[in-house]
Tab-separated table of C-alpha atoms and ligand atoms in Angstrom:
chain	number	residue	atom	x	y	z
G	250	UNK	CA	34.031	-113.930	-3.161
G	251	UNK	CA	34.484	-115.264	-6.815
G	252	UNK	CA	36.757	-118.054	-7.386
G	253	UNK	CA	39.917	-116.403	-9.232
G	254	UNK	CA	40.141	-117.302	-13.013
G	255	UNK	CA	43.946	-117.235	-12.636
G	256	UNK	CA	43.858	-120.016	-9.953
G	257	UNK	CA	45.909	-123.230	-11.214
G	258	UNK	CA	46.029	-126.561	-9.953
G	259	UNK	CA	48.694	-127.264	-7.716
G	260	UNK	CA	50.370	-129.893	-9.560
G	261	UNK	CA	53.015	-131.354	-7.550
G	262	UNK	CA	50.750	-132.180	-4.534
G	263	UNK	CA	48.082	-133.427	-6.939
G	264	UNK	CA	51.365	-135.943	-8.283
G	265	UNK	CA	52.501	-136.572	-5.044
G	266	UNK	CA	48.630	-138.249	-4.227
G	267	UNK	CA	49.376	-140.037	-7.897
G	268	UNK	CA	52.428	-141.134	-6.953
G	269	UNK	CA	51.177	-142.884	-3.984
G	270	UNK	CA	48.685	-144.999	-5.559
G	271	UNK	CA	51.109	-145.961	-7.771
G	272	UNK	CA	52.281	-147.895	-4.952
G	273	UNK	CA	49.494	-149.841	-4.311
G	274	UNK	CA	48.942	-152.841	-6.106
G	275	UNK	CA	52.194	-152.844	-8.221
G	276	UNK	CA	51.606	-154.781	-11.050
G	277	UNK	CA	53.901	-154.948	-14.007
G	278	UNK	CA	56.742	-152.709	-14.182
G	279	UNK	CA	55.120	-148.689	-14.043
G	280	UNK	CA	51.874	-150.547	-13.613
G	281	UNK	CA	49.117	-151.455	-11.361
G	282	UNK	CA	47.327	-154.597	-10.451
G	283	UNK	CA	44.337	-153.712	-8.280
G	284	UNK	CA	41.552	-155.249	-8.971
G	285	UNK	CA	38.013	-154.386	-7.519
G	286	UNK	CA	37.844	-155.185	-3.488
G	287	UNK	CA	41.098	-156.629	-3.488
G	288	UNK	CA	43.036	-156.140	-0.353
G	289	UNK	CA	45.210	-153.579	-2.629
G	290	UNK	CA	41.705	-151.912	-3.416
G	291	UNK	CA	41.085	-151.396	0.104
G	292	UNK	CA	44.601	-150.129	1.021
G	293	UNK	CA	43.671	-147.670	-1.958
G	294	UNK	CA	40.323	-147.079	-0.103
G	295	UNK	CA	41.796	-146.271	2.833
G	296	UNK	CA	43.782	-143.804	2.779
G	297	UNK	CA	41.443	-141.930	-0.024
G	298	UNK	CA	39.494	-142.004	2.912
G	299	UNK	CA	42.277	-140.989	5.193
G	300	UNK	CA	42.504	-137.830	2.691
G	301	UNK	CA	39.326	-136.818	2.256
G	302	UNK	CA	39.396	-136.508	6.148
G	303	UNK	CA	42.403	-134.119	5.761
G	304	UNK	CA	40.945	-132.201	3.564
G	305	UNK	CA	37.877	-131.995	5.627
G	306	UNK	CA	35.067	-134.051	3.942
G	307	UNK	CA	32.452	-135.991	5.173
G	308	UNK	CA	32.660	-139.338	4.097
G	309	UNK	CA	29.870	-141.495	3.470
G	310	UNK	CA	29.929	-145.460	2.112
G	311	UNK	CA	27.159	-146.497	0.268
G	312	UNK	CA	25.789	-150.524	-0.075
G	313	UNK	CA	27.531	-150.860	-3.391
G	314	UNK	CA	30.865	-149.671	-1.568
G	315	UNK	CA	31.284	-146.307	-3.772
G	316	UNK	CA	32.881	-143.784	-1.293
G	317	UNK	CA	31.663	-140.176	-1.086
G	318	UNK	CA	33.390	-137.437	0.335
G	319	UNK	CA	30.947	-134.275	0.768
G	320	UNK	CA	32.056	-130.671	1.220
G	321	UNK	CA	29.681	-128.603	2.007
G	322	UNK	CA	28.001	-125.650	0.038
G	323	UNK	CA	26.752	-122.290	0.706
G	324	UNK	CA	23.189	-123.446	0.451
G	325	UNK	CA	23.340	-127.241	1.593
G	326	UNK	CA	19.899	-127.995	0.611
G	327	UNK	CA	20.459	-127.964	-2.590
G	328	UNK	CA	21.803	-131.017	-4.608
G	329	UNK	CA	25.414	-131.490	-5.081
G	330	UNK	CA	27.664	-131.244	-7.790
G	331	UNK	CA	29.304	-134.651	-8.265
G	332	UNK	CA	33.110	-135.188	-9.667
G	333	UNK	CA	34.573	-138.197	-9.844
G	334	UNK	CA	35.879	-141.619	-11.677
G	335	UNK	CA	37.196	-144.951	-10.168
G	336	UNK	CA	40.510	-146.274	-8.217
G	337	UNK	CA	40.310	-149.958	-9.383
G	338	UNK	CA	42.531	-151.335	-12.314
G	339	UNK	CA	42.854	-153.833	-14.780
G	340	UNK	CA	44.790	-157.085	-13.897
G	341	UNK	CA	47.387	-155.428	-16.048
G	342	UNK	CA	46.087	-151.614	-15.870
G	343	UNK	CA	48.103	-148.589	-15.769
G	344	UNK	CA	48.352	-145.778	-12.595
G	345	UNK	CA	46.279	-143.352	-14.705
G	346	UNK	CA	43.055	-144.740	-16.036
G	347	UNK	CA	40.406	-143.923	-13.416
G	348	UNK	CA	42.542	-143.210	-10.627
G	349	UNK	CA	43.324	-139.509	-12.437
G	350	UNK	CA	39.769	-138.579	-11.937
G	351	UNK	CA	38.850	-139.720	-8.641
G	352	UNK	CA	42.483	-137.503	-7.435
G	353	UNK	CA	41.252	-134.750	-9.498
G	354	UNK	CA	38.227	-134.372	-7.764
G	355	UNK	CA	40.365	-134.653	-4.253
G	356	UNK	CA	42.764	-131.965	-5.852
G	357	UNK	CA	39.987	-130.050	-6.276
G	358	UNK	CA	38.395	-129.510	-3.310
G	359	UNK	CA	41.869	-128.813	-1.820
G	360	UNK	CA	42.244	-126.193	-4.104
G	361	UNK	CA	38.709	-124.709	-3.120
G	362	UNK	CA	40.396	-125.174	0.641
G	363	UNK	CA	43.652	-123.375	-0.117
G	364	UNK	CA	41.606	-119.709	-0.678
G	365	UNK	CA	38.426	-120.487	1.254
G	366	UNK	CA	36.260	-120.518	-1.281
G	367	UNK	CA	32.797	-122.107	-0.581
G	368	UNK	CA	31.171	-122.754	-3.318
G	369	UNK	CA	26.533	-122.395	-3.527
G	370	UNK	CA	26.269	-125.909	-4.188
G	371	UNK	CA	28.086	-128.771	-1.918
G	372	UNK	CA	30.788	-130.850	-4.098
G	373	UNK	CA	30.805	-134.437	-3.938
G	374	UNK	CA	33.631	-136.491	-4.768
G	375	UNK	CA	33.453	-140.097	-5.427
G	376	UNK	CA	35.173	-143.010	-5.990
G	377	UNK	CA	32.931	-145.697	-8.084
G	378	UNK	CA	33.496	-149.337	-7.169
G	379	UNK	CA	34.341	-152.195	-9.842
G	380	UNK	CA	34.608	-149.655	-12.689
G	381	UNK	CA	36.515	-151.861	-14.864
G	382	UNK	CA	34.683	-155.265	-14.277
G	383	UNK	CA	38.273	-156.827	-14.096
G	384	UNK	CA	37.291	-159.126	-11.714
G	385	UNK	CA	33.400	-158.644	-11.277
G	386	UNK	CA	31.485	-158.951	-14.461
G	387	UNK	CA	29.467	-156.216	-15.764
G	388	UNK	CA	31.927	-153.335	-15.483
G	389	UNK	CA	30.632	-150.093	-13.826
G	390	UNK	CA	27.689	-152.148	-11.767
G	391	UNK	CA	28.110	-148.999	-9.093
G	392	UNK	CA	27.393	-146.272	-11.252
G	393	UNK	CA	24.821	-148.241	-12.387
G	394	UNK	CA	23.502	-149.068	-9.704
G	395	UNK	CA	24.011	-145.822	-8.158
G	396	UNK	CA	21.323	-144.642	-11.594
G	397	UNK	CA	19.019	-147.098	-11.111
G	398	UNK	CA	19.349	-149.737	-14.152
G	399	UNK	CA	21.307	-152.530	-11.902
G	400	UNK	CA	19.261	-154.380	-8.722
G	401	UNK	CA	21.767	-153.747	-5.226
G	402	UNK	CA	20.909	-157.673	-5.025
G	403	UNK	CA	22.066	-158.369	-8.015
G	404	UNK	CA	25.539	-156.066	-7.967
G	405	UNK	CA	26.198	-158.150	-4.753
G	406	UNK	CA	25.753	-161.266	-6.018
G	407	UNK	CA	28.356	-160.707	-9.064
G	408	UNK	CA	30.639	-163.959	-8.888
G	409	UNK	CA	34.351	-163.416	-9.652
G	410	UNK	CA	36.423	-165.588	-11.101
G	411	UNK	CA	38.334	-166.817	-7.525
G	412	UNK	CA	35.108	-167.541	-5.552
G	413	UNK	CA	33.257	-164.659	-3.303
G	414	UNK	CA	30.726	-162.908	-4.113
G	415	UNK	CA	30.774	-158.863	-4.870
G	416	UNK	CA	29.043	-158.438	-1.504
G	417	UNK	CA	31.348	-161.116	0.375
G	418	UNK	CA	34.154	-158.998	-0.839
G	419	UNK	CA	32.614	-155.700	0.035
G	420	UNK	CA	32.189	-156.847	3.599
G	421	UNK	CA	35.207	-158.675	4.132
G	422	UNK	CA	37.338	-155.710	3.097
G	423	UNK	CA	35.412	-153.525	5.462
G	424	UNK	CA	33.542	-151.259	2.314
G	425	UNK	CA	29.725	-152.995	2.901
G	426	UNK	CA	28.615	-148.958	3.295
G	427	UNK	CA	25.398	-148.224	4.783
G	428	UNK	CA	24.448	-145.083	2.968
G	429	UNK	CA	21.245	-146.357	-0.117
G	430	UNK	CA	22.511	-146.624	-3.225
G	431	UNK	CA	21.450	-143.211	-5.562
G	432	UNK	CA	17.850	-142.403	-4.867
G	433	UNK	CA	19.090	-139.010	-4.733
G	434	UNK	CA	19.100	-135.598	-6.622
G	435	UNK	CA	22.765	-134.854	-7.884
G	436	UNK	CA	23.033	-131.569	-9.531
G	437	UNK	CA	25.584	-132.607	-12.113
G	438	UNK	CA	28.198	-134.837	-12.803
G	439	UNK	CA	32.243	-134.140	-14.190
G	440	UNK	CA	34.585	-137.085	-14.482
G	441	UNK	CA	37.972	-136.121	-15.595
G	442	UNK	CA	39.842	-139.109	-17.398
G	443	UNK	CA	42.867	-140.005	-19.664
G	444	UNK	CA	41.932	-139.981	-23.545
G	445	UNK	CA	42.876	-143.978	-23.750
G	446	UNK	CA	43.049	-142.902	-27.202
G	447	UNK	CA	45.809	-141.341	-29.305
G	448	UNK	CA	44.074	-138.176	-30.540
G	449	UNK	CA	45.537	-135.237	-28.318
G	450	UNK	CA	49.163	-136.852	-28.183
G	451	UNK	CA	49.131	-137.133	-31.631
G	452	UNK	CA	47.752	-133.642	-32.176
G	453	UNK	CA	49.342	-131.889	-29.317
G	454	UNK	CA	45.575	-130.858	-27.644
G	455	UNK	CA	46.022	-130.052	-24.253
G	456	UNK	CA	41.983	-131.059	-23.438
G	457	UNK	CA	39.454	-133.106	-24.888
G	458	UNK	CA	35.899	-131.902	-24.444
G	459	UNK	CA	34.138	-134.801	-24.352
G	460	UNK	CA	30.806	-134.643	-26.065
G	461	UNK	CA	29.187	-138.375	-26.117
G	462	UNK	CA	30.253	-141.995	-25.743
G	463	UNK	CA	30.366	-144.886	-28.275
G	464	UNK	CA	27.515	-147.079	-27.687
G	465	UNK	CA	28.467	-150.378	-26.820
G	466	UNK	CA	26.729	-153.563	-26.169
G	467	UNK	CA	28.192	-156.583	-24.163
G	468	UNK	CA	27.585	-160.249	-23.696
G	469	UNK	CA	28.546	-163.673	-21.293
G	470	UNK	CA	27.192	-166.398	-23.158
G	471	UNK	CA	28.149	-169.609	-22.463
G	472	UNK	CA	28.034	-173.237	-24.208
G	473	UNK	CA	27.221	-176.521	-22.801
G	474	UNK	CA	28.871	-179.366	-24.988
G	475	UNK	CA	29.808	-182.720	-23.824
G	476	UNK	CA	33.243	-184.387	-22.635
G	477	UNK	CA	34.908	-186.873	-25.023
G	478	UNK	CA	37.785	-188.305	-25.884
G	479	UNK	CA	39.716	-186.068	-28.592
G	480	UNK	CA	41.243	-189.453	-30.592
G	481	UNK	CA	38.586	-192.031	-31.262
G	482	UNK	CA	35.719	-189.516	-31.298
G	483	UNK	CA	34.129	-188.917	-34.873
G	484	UNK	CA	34.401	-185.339	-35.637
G	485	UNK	CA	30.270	-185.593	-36.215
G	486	UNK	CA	29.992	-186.875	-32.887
G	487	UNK	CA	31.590	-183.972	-30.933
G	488	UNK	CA	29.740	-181.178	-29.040
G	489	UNK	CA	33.072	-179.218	-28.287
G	490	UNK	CA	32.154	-176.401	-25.808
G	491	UNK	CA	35.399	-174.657	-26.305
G	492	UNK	CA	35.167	-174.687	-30.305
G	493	UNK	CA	31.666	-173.212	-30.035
G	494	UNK	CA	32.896	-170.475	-27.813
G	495	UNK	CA	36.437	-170.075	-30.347
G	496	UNK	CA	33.992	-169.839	-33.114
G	497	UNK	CA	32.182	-167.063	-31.706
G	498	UNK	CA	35.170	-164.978	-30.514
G	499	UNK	CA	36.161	-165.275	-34.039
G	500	UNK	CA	32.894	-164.354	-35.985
G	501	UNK	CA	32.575	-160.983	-33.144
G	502	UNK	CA	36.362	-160.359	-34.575
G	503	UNK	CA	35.345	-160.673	-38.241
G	504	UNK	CA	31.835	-158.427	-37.080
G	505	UNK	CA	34.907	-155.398	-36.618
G	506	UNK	CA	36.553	-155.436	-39.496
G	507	UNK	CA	33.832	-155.189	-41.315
G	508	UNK	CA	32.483	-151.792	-39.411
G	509	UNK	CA	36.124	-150.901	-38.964
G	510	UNK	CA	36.716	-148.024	-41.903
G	511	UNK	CA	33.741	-146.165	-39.878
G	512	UNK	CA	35.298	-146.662	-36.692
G	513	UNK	CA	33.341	-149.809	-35.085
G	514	UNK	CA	34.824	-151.994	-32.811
G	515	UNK	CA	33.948	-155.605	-31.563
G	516	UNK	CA	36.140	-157.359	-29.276
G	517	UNK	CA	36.856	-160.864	-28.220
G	518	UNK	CA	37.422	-160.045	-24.611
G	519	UNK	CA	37.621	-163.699	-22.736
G	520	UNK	CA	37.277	-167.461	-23.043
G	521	UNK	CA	37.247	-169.719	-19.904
G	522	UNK	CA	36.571	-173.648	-20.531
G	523	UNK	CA	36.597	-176.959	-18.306
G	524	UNK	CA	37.439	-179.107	-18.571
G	525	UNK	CA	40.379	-176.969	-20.868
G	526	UNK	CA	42.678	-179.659	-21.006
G	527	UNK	CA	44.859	-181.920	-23.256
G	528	UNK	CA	42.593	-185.363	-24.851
G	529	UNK	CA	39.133	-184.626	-23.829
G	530	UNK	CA	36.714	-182.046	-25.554
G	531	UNK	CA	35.565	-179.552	-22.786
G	532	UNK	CA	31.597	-179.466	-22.379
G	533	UNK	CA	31.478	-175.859	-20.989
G	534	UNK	CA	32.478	-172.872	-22.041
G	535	UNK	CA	32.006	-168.980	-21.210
G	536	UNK	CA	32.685	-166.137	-23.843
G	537	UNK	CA	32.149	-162.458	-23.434
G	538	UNK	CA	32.417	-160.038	-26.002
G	539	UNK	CA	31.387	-156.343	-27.343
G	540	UNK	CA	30.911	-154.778	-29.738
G	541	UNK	CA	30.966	-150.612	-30.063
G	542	UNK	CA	30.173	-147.472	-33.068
G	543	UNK	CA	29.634	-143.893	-32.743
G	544	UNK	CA	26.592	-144.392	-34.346
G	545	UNK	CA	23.817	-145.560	-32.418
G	546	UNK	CA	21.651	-147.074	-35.191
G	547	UNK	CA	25.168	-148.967	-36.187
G	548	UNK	CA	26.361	-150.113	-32.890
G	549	UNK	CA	22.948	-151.537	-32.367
G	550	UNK	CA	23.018	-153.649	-36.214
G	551	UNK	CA	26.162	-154.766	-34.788
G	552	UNK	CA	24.505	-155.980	-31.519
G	553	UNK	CA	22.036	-158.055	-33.596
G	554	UNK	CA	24.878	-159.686	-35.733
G	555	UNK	CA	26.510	-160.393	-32.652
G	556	UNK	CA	23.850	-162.259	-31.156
G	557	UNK	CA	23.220	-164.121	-34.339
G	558	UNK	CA	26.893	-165.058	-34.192
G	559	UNK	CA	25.889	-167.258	-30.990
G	560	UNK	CA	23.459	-169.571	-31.895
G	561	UNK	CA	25.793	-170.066	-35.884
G	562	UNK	CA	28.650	-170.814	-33.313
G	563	UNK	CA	26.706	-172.951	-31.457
G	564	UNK	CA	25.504	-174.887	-34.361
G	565	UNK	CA	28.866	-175.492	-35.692
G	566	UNK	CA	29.447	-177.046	-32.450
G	567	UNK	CA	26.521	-178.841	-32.372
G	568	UNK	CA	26.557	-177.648	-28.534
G	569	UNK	CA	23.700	-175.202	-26.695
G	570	UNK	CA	24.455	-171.493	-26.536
G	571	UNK	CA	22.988	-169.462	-23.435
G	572	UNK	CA	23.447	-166.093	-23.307
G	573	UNK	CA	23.585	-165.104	-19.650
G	574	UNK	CA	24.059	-161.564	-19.296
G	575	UNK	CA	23.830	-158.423	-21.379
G	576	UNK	CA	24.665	-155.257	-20.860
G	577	UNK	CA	24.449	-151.801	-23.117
G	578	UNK	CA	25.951	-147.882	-22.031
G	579	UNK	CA	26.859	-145.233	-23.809
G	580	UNK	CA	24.791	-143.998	-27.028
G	581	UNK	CA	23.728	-140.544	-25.627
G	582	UNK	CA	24.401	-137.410	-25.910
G	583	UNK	CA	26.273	-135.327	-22.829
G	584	UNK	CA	24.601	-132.477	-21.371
G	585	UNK	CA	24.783	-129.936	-24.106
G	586	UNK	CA	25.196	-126.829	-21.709
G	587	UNK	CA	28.175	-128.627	-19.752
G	588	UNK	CA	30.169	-129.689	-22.642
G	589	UNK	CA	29.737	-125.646	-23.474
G	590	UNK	CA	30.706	-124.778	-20.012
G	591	UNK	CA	33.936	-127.020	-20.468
G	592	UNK	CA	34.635	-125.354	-23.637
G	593	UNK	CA	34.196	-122.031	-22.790
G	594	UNK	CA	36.069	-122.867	-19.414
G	595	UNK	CA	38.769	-123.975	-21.873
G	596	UNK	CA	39.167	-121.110	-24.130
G	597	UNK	CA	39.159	-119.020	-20.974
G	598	UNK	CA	41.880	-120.561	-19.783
G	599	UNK	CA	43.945	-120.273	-23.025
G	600	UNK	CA	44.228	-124.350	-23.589
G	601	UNK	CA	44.311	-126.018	-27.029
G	602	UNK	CA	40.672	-128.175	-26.893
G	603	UNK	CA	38.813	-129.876	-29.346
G	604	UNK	CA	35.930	-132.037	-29.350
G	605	UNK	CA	35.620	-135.902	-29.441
G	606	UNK	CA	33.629	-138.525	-28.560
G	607	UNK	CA	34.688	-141.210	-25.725
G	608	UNK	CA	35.170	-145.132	-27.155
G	609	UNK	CA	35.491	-146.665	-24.057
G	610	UNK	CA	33.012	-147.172	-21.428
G	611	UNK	CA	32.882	-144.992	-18.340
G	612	UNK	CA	30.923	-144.199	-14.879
G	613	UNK	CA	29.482	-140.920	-16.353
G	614	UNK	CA	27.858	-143.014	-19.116
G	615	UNK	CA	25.147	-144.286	-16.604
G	616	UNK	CA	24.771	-140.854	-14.663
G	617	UNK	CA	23.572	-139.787	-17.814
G	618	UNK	CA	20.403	-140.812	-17.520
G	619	UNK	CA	19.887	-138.920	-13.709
G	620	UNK	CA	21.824	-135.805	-14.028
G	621	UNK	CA	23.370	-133.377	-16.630
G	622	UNK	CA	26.691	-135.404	-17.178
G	623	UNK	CA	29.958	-134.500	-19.214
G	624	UNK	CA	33.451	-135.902	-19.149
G	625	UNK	CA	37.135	-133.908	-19.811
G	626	UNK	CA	40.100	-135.679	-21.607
G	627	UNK	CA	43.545	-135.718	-21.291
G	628	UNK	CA	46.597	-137.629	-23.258
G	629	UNK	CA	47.960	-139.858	-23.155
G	630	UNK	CA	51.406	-141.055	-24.650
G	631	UNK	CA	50.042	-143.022	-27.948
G	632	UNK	CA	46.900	-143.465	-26.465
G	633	UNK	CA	48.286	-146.706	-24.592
G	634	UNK	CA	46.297	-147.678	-21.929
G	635	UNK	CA	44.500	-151.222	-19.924
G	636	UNK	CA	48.329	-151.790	-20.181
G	637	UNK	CA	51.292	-151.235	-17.681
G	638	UNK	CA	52.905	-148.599	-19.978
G	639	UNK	CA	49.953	-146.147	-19.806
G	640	UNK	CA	52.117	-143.019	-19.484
G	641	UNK	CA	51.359	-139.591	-18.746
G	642	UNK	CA	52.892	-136.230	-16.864
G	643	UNK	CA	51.605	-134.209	-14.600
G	644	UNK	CA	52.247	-130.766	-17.021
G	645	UNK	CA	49.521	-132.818	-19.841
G	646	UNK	CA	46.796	-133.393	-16.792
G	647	UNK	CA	47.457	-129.582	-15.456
G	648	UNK	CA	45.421	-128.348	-18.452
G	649	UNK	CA	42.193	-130.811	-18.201
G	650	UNK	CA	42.492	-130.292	-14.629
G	651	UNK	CA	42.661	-126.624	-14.331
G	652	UNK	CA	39.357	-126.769	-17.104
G	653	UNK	CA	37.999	-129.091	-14.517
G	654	UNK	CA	37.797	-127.335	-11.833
G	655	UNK	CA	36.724	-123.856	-13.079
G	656	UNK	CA	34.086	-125.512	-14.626
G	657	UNK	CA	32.908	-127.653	-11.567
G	658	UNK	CA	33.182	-124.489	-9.292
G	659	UNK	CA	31.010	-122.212	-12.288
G	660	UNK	CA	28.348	-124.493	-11.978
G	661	UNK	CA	28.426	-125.104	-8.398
G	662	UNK	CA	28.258	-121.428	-7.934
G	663	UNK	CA	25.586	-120.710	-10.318
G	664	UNK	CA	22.474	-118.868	-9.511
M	1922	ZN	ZN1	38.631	-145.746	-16.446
């Protein structure tokens, strides 16, 4: 039997699941604080496992720690249609940015359960692991992994900043799965999210249709200087490790403005330093920045001016620049015929929609390159978000969701 049209989400049980995370990890007032295999992640993890058991879904852990809970289709054989986003936050995140997809997808599949429906293809949901890279560096190494451009090696050995390893964490916390990581077909994927921008509040759109991301390039460099004393040194004597890495945060700033009236971005994200103290010059340092634009061509001029910026910083210093790690997403296209299905799903279901592009990086940016991949947008109040006052209500996510899950069950049911 078809899946109604006129089904809509259930909204207060999909809040009640929201409202529950939103006590785990408590951050700043109306925020959240839980940062990738924390012991507040895996109170999260566990009882998103705990409900994907109610709701009857086979849950599998992979080596990354990304948790999978499978219903099955109609025709099990065939690959699955995958919906999901991530359940870690920023040290000062909000309860909406990642966590609205991954209860979507739950929501979903308990909506398929409330009239029976089983759909040709099996659903996955999933929740991604380190999405946000608040606490392991490169953000979305699961997803990544997961499509084959990160090492599982090199995921797990991802330092944080307070000592163990990505892979200590994942097995002290219980989450070291033993499921491969990808290597398998997946028939599409949907990841519902909040806008983090300001365009539907501002213009009262009920859905973004999400039709590429902003491609963004990323980089940990760090500079080796050498401790001195900060009175009787001569300023030409000085190899200031945390004035090379200042320098550079600056010049990635100044690399913004100038793309800014076409809407690039380049961001000073961190600088860590030691010794970072009063009377001595520090002799290492650690930057990491980014820099982003809609346009490829642009975002990658950008990349190079950025990386230029490093060794002029350096110079300055008269200190050595290194530039550890890299990383690039975004850039490409979404699946053409799944951005129409979410429009057309859209204008079905009577919602305001436009188009727009995503600025900030997401999980669906690296299943891109394995499976047809598209994203849906919701608002979200000023388009505050990374930020305890990330607000939204459950009658702005009803639309997105509702345009969700038609669309996931259309092309799970397709012939
Ligand atoms: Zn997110």
């Amino acid at each position: 039997m078809a899946f109604p049209i006129t089904r809509r989400m259930d909204a207060d049980r999909f809040w009640s699941t929201m409202e529950a995370s939103a006590q785990i990890g408590v951050g700043r007032e109306g925020g959240l604080s839980r940062l990738a295999l924390s012991d507040a992640d895996k109170a999260m993890r566990d009882l998103f496992v705990e409900w994907c058991g109610q709701a009857g879904l086979a849950v599998t852990v992979d080596a990354a720690g990304s948790i999978f809970g499978r219903r099955a289709g109609a025709d099990d054989s065939l690959p699955p249609v995958l919906v999901g986003s991530h359940l870690d936050t920023q040290a000062n995140g909000g309860r909406f940015d990642g966590i609205a997809g991954v209860l979507a997808g739950l929501e979903l599949v308990r909506a398929l359960n409330d009239v029976g429906h089983v759909t040709r293809r099996p659903i996955e949901i999933v929740n991604w692991t380190n999405e946000e890279g608040a606490r392991f560096s490169p953000p979305m190494v699961a997803s990544g992994c997961f499509a084959g451009q990160y090492a599982l090696d090199w995921v797990h050995a991802r330092p944080s900043d307070d000592g163990p390893t990505f892979g200590d964490e994942l097995k002290r916390i219980g989450y070291l799965g033993e499921t491969p990581v990808g290597g398998r077909s997946i028939d599409s994927y949907f990841e519902l999210h909040i806008e983090q921008g300001p365009v539907l509040d501002a213009e009262k759109v009920q859905v973004g249709v999400v039709t590429h991301g902003y491609a963004s390039y990323g980089a940990l460099v760090e500079f080796r200087g050498e401790t001195a004393h900060t009175g009787p040194t001569p300023m030409d004597k000085r190899h200031n490790a945390l004035l090379a890495a200042a320098r550079l945060l600056v010049a990635v700033d100044d690399i913004g403005w100038e793309y800014s009236a076409t809407g690039g971005k380049a961001t000073a994200a961190r600088l860590v330093a030691w010794p970072n103290k009063p009377g001595i010059l520090s002799d290492w340092s650690q930057a990491v920045c980014d820099v982003r634009h809609d346009d490829p061509d642009t975002a990658r001029a950008m990349a190079d001016r950025m990386h230029a910026a490093v060794t002029e910083a350096a110079t300055l210093a008269a200190c050595e620049a290194k530039i550890l790690d890299t990383w690039e997403w975004g850039g490409r296209i979404f699946d053409r015929a799944l951005v129409n299905l979410v429009r057309r799903k859209a204008q079905e279901l009577g919602y305001s929609h436009r188009d727009l592009p995503s600025q900030a990086g997401h999980d669906a940016y690296f299943m891109t390159r394995i499976c047809p991949t598209t994203m849906i947008f919701t608002p979200c109040k000023d388009g505050i978000t990374h930020n305890n006052a990330e607000f939204t209500t459950k009658e702005e996510i009803s639309p997105g969701f509702d345009v969700l899950m038609h669309s996931v069950v259309a092309q799970a049911d397709r012939g």
